[in-house]
PDB file of C-alpha atoms and ligand atoms in Angstrom:
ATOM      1  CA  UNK A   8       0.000   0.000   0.000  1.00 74.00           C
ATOM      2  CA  UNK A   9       1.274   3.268  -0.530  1.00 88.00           C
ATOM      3  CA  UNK A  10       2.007   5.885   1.828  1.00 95.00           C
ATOM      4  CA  UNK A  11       2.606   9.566   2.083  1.00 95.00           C
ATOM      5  CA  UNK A  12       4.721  11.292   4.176  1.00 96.00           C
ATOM      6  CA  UNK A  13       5.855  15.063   3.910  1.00 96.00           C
ATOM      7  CA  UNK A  14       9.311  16.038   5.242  1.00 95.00           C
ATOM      8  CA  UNK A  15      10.614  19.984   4.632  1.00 94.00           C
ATOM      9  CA  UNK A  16       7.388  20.710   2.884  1.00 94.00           C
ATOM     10  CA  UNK A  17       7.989  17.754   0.400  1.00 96.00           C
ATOM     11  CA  UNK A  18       5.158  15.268  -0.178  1.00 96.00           C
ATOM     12  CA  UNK A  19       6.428  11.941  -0.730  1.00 97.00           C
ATOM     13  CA  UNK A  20       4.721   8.910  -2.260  1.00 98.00           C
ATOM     14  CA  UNK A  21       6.156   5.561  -0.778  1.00 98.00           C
ATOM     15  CA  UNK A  22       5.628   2.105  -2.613  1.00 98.00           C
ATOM     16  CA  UNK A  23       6.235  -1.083  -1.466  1.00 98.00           C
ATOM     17  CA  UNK A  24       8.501  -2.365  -4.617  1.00 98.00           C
ATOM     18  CA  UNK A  25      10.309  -1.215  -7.579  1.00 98.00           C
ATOM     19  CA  UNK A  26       7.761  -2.565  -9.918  1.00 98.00           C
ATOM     20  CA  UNK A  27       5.061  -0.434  -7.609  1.00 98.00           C
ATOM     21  CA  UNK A  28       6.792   2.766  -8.371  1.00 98.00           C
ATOM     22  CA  UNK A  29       7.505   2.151 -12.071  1.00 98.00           C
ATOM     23  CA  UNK A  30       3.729   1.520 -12.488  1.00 98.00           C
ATOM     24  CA  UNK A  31       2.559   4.468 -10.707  1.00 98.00           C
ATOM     25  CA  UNK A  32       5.100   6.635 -13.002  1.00 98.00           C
ATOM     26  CA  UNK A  33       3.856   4.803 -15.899  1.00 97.00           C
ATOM     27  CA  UNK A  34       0.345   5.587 -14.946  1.00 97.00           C
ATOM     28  CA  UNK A  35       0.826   9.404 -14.598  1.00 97.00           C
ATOM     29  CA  UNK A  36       2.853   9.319 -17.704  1.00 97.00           C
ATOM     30  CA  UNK A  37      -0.126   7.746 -19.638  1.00 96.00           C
ATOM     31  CA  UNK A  38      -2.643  10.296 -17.771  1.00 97.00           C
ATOM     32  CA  UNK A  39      -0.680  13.147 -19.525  1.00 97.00           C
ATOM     33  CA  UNK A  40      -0.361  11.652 -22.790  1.00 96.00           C
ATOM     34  CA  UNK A  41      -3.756  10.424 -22.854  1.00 95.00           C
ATOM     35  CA  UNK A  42      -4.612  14.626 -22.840  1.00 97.00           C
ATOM     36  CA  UNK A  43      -1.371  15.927 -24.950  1.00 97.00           C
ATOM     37  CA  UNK A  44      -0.310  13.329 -27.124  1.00 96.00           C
ATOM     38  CA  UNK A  45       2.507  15.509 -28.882  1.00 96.00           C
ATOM     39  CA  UNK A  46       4.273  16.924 -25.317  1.00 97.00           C
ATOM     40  CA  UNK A  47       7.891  16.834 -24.853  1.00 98.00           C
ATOM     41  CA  UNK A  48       9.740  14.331 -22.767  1.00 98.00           C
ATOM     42  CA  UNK A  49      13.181  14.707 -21.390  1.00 98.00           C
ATOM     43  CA  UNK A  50      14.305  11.503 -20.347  1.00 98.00           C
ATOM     44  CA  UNK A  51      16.804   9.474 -18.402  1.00 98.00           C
ATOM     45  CA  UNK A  52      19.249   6.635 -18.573  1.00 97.00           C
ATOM     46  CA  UNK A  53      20.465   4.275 -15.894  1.00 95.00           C
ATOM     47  CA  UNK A  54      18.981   1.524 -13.383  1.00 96.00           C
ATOM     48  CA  UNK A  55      16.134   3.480 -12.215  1.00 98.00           C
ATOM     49  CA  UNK A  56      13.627   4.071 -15.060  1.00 98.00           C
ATOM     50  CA  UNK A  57      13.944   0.213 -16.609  1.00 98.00           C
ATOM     51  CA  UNK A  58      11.346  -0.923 -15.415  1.00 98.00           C
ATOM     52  CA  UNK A  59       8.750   2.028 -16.081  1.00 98.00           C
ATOM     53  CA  UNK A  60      10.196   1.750 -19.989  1.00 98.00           C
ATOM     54  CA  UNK A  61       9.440  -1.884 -20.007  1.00 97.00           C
ATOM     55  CA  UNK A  62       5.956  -1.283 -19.090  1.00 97.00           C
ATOM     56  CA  UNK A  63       5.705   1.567 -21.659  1.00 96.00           C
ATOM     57  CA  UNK A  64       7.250  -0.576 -24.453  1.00 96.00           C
ATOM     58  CA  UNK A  65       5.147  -3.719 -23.707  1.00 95.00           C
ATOM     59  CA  UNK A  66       1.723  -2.050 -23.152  1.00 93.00           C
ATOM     60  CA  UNK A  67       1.898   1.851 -24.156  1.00 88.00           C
ATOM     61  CA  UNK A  68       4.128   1.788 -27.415  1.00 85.00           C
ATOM     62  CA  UNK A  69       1.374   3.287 -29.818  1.00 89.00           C
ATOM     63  CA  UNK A  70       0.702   6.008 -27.310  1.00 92.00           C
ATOM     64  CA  UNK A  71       3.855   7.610 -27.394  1.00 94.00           C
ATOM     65  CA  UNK A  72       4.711   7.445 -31.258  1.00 93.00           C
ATOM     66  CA  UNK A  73       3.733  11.666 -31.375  1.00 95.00           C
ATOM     67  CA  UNK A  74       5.770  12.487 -28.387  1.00 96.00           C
ATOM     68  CA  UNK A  75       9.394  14.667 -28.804  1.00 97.00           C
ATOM     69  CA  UNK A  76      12.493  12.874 -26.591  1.00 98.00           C
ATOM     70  CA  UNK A  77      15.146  15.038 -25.417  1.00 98.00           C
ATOM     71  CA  UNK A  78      17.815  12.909 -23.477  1.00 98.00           C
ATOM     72  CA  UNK A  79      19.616  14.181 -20.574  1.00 98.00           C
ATOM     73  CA  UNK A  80      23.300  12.828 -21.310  1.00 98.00           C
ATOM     74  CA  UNK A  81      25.643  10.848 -23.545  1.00 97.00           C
ATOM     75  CA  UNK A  82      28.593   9.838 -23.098  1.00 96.00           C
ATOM     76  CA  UNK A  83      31.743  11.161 -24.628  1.00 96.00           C
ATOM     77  CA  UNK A  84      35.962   9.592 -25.364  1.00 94.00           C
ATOM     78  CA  UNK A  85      39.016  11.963 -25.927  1.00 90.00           C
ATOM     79  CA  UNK A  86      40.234  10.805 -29.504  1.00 85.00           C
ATOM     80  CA  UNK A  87      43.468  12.296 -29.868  1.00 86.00           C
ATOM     81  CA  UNK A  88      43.310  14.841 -27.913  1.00 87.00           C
ATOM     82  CA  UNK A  89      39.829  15.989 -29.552  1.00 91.00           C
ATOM     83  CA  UNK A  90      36.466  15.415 -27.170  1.00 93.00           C
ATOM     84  CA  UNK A  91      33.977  13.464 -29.591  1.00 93.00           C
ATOM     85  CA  UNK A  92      30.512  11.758 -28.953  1.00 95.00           C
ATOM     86  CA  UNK A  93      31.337   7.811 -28.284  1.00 95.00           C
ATOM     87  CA  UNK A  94      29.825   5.915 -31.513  1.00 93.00           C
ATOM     88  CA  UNK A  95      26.199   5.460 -31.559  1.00 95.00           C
ATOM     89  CA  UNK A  96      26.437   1.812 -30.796  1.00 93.00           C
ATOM     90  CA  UNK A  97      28.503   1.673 -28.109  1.00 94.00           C
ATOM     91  CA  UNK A  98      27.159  -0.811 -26.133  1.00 93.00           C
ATOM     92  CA  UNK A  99      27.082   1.905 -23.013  1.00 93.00           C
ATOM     93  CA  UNK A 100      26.254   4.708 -24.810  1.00 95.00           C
ATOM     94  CA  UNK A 101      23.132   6.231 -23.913  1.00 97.00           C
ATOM     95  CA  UNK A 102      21.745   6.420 -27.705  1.00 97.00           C
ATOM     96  CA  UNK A 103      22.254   2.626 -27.602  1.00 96.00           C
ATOM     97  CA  UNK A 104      20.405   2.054 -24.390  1.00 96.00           C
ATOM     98  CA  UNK A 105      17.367   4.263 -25.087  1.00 97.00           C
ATOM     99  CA  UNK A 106      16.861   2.472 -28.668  1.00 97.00           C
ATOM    100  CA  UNK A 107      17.278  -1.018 -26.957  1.00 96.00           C
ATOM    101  CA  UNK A 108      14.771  -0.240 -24.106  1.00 97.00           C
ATOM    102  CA  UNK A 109      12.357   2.226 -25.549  1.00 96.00           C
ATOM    103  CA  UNK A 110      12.713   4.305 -28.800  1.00 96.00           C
ATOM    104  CA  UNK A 111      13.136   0.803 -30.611  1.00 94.00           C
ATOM    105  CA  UNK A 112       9.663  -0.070 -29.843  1.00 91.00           C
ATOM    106  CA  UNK A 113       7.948   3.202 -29.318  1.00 90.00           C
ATOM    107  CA  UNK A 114       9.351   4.514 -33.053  1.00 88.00           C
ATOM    108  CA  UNK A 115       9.108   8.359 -31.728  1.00 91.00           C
ATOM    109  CA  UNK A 116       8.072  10.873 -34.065  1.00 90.00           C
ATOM    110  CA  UNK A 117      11.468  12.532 -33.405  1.00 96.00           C
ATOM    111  CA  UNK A 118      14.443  11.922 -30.550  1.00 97.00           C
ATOM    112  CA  UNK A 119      17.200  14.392 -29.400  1.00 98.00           C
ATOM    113  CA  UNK A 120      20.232  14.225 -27.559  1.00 98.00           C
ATOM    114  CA  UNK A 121      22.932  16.398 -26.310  1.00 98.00           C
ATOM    115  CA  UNK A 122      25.658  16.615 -28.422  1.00 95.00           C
ATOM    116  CA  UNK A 123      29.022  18.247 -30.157  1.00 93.00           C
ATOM    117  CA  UNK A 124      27.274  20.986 -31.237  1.00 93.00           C
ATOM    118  CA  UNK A 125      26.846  22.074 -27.733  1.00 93.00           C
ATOM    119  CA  UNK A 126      30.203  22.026 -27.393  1.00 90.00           C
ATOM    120  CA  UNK A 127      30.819  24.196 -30.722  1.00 91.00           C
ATOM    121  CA  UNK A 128      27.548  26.738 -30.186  1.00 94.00           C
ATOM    122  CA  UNK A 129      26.893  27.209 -26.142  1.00 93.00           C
ATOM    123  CA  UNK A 130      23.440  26.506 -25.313  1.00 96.00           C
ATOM    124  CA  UNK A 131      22.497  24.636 -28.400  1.00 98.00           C
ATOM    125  CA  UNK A 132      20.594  21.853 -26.625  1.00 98.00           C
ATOM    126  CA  UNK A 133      19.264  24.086 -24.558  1.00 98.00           C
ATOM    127  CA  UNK A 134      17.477  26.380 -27.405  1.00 98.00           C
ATOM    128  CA  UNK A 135      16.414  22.985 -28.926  1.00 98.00           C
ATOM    129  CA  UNK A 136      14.249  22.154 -26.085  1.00 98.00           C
ATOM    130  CA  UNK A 137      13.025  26.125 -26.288  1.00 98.00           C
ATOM    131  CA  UNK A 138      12.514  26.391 -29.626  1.00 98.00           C
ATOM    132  CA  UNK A 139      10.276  23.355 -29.266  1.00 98.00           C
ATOM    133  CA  UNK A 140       8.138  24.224 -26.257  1.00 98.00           C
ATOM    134  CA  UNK A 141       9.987  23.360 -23.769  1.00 98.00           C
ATOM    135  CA  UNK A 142       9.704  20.269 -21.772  1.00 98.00           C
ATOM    136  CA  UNK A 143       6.529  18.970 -20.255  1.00 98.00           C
ATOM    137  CA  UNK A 144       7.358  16.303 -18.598  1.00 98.00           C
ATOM    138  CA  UNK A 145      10.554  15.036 -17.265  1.00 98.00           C
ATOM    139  CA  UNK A 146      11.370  11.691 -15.584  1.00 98.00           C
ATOM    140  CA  UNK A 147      14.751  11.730 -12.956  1.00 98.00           C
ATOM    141  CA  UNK A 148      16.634  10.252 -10.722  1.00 98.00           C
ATOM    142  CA  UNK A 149      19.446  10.435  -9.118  1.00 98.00           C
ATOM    143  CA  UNK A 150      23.055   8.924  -8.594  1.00 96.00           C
ATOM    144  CA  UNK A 151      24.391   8.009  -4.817  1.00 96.00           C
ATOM    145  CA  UNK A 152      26.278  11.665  -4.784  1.00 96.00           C
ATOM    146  CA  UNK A 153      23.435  13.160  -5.306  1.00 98.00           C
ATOM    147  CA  UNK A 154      23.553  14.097  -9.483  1.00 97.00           C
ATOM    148  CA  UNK A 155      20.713  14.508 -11.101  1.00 98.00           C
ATOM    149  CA  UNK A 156      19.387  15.534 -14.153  1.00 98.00           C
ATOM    150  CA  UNK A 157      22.149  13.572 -16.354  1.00 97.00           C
ATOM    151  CA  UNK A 158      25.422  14.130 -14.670  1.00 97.00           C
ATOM    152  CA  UNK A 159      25.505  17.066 -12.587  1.00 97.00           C
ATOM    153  CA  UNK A 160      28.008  15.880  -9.682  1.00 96.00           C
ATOM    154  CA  UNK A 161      27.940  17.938  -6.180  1.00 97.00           C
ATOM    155  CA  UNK A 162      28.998  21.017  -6.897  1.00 98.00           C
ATOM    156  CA  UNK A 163      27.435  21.769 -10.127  1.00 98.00           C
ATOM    157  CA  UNK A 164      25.975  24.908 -10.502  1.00 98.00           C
ATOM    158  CA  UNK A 165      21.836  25.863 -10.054  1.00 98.00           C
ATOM    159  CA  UNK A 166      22.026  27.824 -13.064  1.00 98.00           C
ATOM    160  CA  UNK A 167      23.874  25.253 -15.214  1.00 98.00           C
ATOM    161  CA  UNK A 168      22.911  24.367 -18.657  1.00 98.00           C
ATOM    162  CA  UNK A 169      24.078  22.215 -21.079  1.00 98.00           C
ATOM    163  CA  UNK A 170      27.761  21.027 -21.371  1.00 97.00           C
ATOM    164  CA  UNK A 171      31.029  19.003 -21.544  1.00 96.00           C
ATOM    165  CA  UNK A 172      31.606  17.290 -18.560  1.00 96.00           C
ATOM    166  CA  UNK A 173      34.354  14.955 -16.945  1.00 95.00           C
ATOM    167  CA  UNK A 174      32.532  12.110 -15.290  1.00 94.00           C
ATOM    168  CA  UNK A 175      33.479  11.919 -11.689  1.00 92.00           C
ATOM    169  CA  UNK A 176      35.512   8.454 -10.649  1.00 93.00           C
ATOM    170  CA  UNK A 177      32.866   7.675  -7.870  1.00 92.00           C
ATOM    171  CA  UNK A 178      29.883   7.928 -10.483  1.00 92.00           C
ATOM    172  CA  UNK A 179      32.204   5.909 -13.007  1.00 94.00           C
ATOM    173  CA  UNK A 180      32.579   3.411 -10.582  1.00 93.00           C
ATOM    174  CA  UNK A 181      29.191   2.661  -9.877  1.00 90.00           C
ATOM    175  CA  UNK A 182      28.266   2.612 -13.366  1.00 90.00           C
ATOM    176  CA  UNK A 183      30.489   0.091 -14.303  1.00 91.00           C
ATOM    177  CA  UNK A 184      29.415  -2.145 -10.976  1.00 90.00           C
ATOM    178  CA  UNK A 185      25.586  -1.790 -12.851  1.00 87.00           C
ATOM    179  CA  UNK A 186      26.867  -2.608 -16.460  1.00 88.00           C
ATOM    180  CA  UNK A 187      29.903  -4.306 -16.590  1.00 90.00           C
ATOM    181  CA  UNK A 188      31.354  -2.228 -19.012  1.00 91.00           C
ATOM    182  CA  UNK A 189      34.689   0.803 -18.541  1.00 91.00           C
ATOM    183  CA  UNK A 190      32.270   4.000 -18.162  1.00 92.00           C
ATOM    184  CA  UNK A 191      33.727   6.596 -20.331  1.00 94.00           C
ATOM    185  CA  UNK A 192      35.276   9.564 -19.018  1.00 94.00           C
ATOM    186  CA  UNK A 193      33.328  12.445 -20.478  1.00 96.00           C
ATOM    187  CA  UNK A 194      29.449  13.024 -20.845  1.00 97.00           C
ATOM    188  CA  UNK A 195      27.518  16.032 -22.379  1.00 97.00           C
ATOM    189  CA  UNK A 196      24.644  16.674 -20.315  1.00 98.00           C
ATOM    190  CA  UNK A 197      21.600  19.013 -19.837  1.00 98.00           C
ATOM    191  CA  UNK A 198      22.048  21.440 -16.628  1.00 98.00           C
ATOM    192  CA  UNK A 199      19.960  21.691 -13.682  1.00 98.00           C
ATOM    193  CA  UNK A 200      18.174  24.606 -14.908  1.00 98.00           C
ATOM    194  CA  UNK A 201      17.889  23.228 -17.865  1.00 98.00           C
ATOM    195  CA  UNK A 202      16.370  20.341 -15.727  1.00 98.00           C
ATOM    196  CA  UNK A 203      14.267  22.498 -13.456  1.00 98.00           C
ATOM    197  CA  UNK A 204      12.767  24.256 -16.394  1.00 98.00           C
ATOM    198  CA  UNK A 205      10.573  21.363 -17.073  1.00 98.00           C
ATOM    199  CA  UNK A 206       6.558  22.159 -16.282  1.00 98.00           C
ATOM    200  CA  UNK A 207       6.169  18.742 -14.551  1.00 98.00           C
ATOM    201  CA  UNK A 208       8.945  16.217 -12.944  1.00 98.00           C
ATOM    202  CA  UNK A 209       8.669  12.643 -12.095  1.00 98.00           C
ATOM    203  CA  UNK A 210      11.207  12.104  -9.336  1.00 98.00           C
ATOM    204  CA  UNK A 211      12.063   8.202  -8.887  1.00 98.00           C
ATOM    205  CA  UNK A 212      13.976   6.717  -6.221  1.00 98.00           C
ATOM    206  CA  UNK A 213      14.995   2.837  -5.559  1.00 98.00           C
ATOM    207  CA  UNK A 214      16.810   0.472  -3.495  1.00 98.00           C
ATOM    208  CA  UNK A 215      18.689   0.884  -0.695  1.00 97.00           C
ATOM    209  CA  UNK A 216      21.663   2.105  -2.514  1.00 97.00           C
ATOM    210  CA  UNK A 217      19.988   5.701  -2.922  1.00 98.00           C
ATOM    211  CA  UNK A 218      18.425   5.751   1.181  1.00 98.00           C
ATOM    212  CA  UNK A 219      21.306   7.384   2.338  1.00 98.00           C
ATOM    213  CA  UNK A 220      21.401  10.139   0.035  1.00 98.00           C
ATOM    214  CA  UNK A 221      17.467  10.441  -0.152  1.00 98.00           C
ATOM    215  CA  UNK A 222      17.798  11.099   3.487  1.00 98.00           C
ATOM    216  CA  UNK A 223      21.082  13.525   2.580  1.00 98.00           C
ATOM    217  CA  UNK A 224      18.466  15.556   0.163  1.00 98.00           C
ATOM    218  CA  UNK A 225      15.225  15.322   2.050  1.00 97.00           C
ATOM    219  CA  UNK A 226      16.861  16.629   5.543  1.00 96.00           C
ATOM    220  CA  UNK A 227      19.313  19.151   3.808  1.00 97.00           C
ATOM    221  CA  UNK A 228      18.422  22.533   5.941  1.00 96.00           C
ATOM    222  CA  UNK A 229      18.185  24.072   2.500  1.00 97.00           C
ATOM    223  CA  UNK A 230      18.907  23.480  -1.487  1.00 98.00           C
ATOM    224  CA  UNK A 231      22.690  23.067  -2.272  1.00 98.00           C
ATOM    225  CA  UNK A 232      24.623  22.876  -4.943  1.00 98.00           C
ATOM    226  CA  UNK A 233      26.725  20.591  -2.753  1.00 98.00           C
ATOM    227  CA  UNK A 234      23.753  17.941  -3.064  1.00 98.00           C
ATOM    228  CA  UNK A 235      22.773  18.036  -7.029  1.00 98.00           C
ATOM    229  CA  UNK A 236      19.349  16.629  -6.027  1.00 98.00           C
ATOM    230  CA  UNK A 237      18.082  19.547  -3.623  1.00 98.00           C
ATOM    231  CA  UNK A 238      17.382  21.336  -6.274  1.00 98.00           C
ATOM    232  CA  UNK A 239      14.444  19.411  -7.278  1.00 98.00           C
ATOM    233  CA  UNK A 240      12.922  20.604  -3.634  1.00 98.00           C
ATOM    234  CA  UNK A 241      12.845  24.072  -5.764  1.00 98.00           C
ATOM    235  CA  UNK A 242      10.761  22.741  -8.278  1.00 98.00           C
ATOM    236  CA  UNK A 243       6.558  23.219  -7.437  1.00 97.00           C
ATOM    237  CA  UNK A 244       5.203  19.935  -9.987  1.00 98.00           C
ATOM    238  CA  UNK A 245       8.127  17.751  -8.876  1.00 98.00           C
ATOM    239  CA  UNK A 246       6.371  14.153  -7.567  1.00 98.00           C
ATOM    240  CA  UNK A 247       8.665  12.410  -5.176  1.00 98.00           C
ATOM    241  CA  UNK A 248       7.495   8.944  -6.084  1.00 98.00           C
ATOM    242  CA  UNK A 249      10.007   6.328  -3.733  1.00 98.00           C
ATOM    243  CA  UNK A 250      10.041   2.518  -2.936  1.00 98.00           C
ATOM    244  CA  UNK A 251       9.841   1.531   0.518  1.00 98.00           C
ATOM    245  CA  UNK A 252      14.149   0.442   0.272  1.00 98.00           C
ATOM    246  CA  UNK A 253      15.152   3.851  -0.560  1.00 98.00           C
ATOM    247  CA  UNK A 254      12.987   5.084   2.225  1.00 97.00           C
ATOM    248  CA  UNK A 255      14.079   3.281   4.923  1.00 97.00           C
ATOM    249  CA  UNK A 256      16.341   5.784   6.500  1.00 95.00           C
ATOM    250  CA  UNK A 257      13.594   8.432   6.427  1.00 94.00           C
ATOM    251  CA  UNK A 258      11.219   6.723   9.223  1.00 76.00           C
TER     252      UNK A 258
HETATM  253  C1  GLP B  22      23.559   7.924 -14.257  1.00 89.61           C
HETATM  254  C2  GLP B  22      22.857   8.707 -15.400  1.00 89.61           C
HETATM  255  C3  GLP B  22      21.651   9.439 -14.900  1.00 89.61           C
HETATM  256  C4  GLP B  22      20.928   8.569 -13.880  1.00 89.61           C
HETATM  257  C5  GLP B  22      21.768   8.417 -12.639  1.00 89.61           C
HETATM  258  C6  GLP B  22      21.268   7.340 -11.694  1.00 89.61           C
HETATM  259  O1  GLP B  22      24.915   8.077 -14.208  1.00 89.61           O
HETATM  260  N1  GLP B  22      23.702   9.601 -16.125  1.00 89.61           N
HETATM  261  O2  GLP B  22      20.821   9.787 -16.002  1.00 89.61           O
HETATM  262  O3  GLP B  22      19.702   9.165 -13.510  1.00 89.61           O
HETATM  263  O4  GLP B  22      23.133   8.258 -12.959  1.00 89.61           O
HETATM  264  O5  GLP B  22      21.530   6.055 -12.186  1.00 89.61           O
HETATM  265  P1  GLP B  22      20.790   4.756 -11.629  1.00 89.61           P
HETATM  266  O6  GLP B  22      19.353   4.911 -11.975  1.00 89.61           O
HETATM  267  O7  GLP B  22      21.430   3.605 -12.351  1.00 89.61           O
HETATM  268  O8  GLP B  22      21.024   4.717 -10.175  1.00 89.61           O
END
């Protein structure tokens, strides 16, 4: 059964299991699409959303086909000195993973990530996602330091945007523990404004690998940059949607 408990003025929805909170995000995700079938999604890569794609690929797939994708982040290598976009089939690249679990199934009318030309042209992506309405709805999560939005590591700026940036060794770490494969070094990624701009967040947490840090952002005194994921306490349609594991520390 879920639960709702509201800590520093945030209301968060607790679920028993991972699959309960993928299905609840699915459900609201449906909801909006059901009433704008052509909205904007900017969407995320890792562990976390999995399981809510799976759902969406197995029973939603013709609803999304109008929808817009920005992605948060992909991954970059250093090729001789010059910073370029890993290839598009890398098997951890983030284009890779996002056709295997969703866009492969969903056939979008049109997909977007960040890329070189945000490295040539400063706030490329960023324009994109203007130029085309801007976001509606954005799904997150966030890493064991605290990054969100893509990779924004403690520290990052609030007013960041798009850009070039050198993956921490921590966050490296853990990604290769999750996929077996060398993380790359560098990522492009979207900025926590760029994040926070978005009229309506999904914010998904799981497992007990994120309670500590859940607890870290839900009993900061106030936003900091030094915890990436306070931000999001900013933000006034963020839902806070967390399974019982990543909760435990918060009782
Ligand atoms: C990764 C990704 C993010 C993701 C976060 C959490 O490094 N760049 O988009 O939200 O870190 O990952 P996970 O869901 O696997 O814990």
């Amino acid at each position: 059964m879920d639960s709702e408990i509201t800590i520093n003025g945030i209301r968060l929805t607790i679920v028993e299991t991972y699959e309960e909170m993928c299905r609840l995000a699915a459900d609201m995700l449906l909801e909006r699409i059901r009433v704008n079938p052509a909205m904007n999604l900017l969407l995320p890569t890792g562990s976390t959303p999995l399981g809510l794609y799976g759902i969406l690929t197995k029973e939603y797939s013709g609803a999304l086909g109008q929808a817009t994708f920005f992605n948060m982040d992909e991954y970059c290598a250093s090729l001789k000195g010059q910073i370029a976009l890993i290839p598009e089939t890398h098997p951890a690249g983030y284009r890779n993973y996002m056709q295997e679990n969703l866009f492969g199934r969903v056939l979008p009318k049109a997909t977007h990530f960040p890329g070189i030309e945000n490295v040539q042209e400063e706030g490329y992506y960023d324009r994109l996602i203007e130029d085309s309405g801007g976001i509606d709805l954005c799904l997150n999560a966030m890493g064991e330091d605290g990054h969100t939005f893509g990779f924004n590591p403690p520290g990052t700026s609030f007013s960041s945007r798009t850009r070039l940036v050198k993956v921490n060794e921590g966050t490296r770490g853990v990604n290769k523990n999750i996929t077996g494969m060398t993380t790359p070094e560098y990522a492009i990624t979207v900025g926590l404004l760029t994040g926070m701009e978005s009229k309506e967040i999904l914010f998904l947490v799981s497992g007990k690998r994120k309670a500590d840090i859940l607890r870290k952002v839900m009993l900061a005194q106030e936003p900091t940059p030094l915890i990436p994921a306070t931000i999001l306490r900013e933000h006034h349609q963020c839902h806070w949607i967390v399974d019982e594991k990543a909760a435990v520390n918060l009782k």
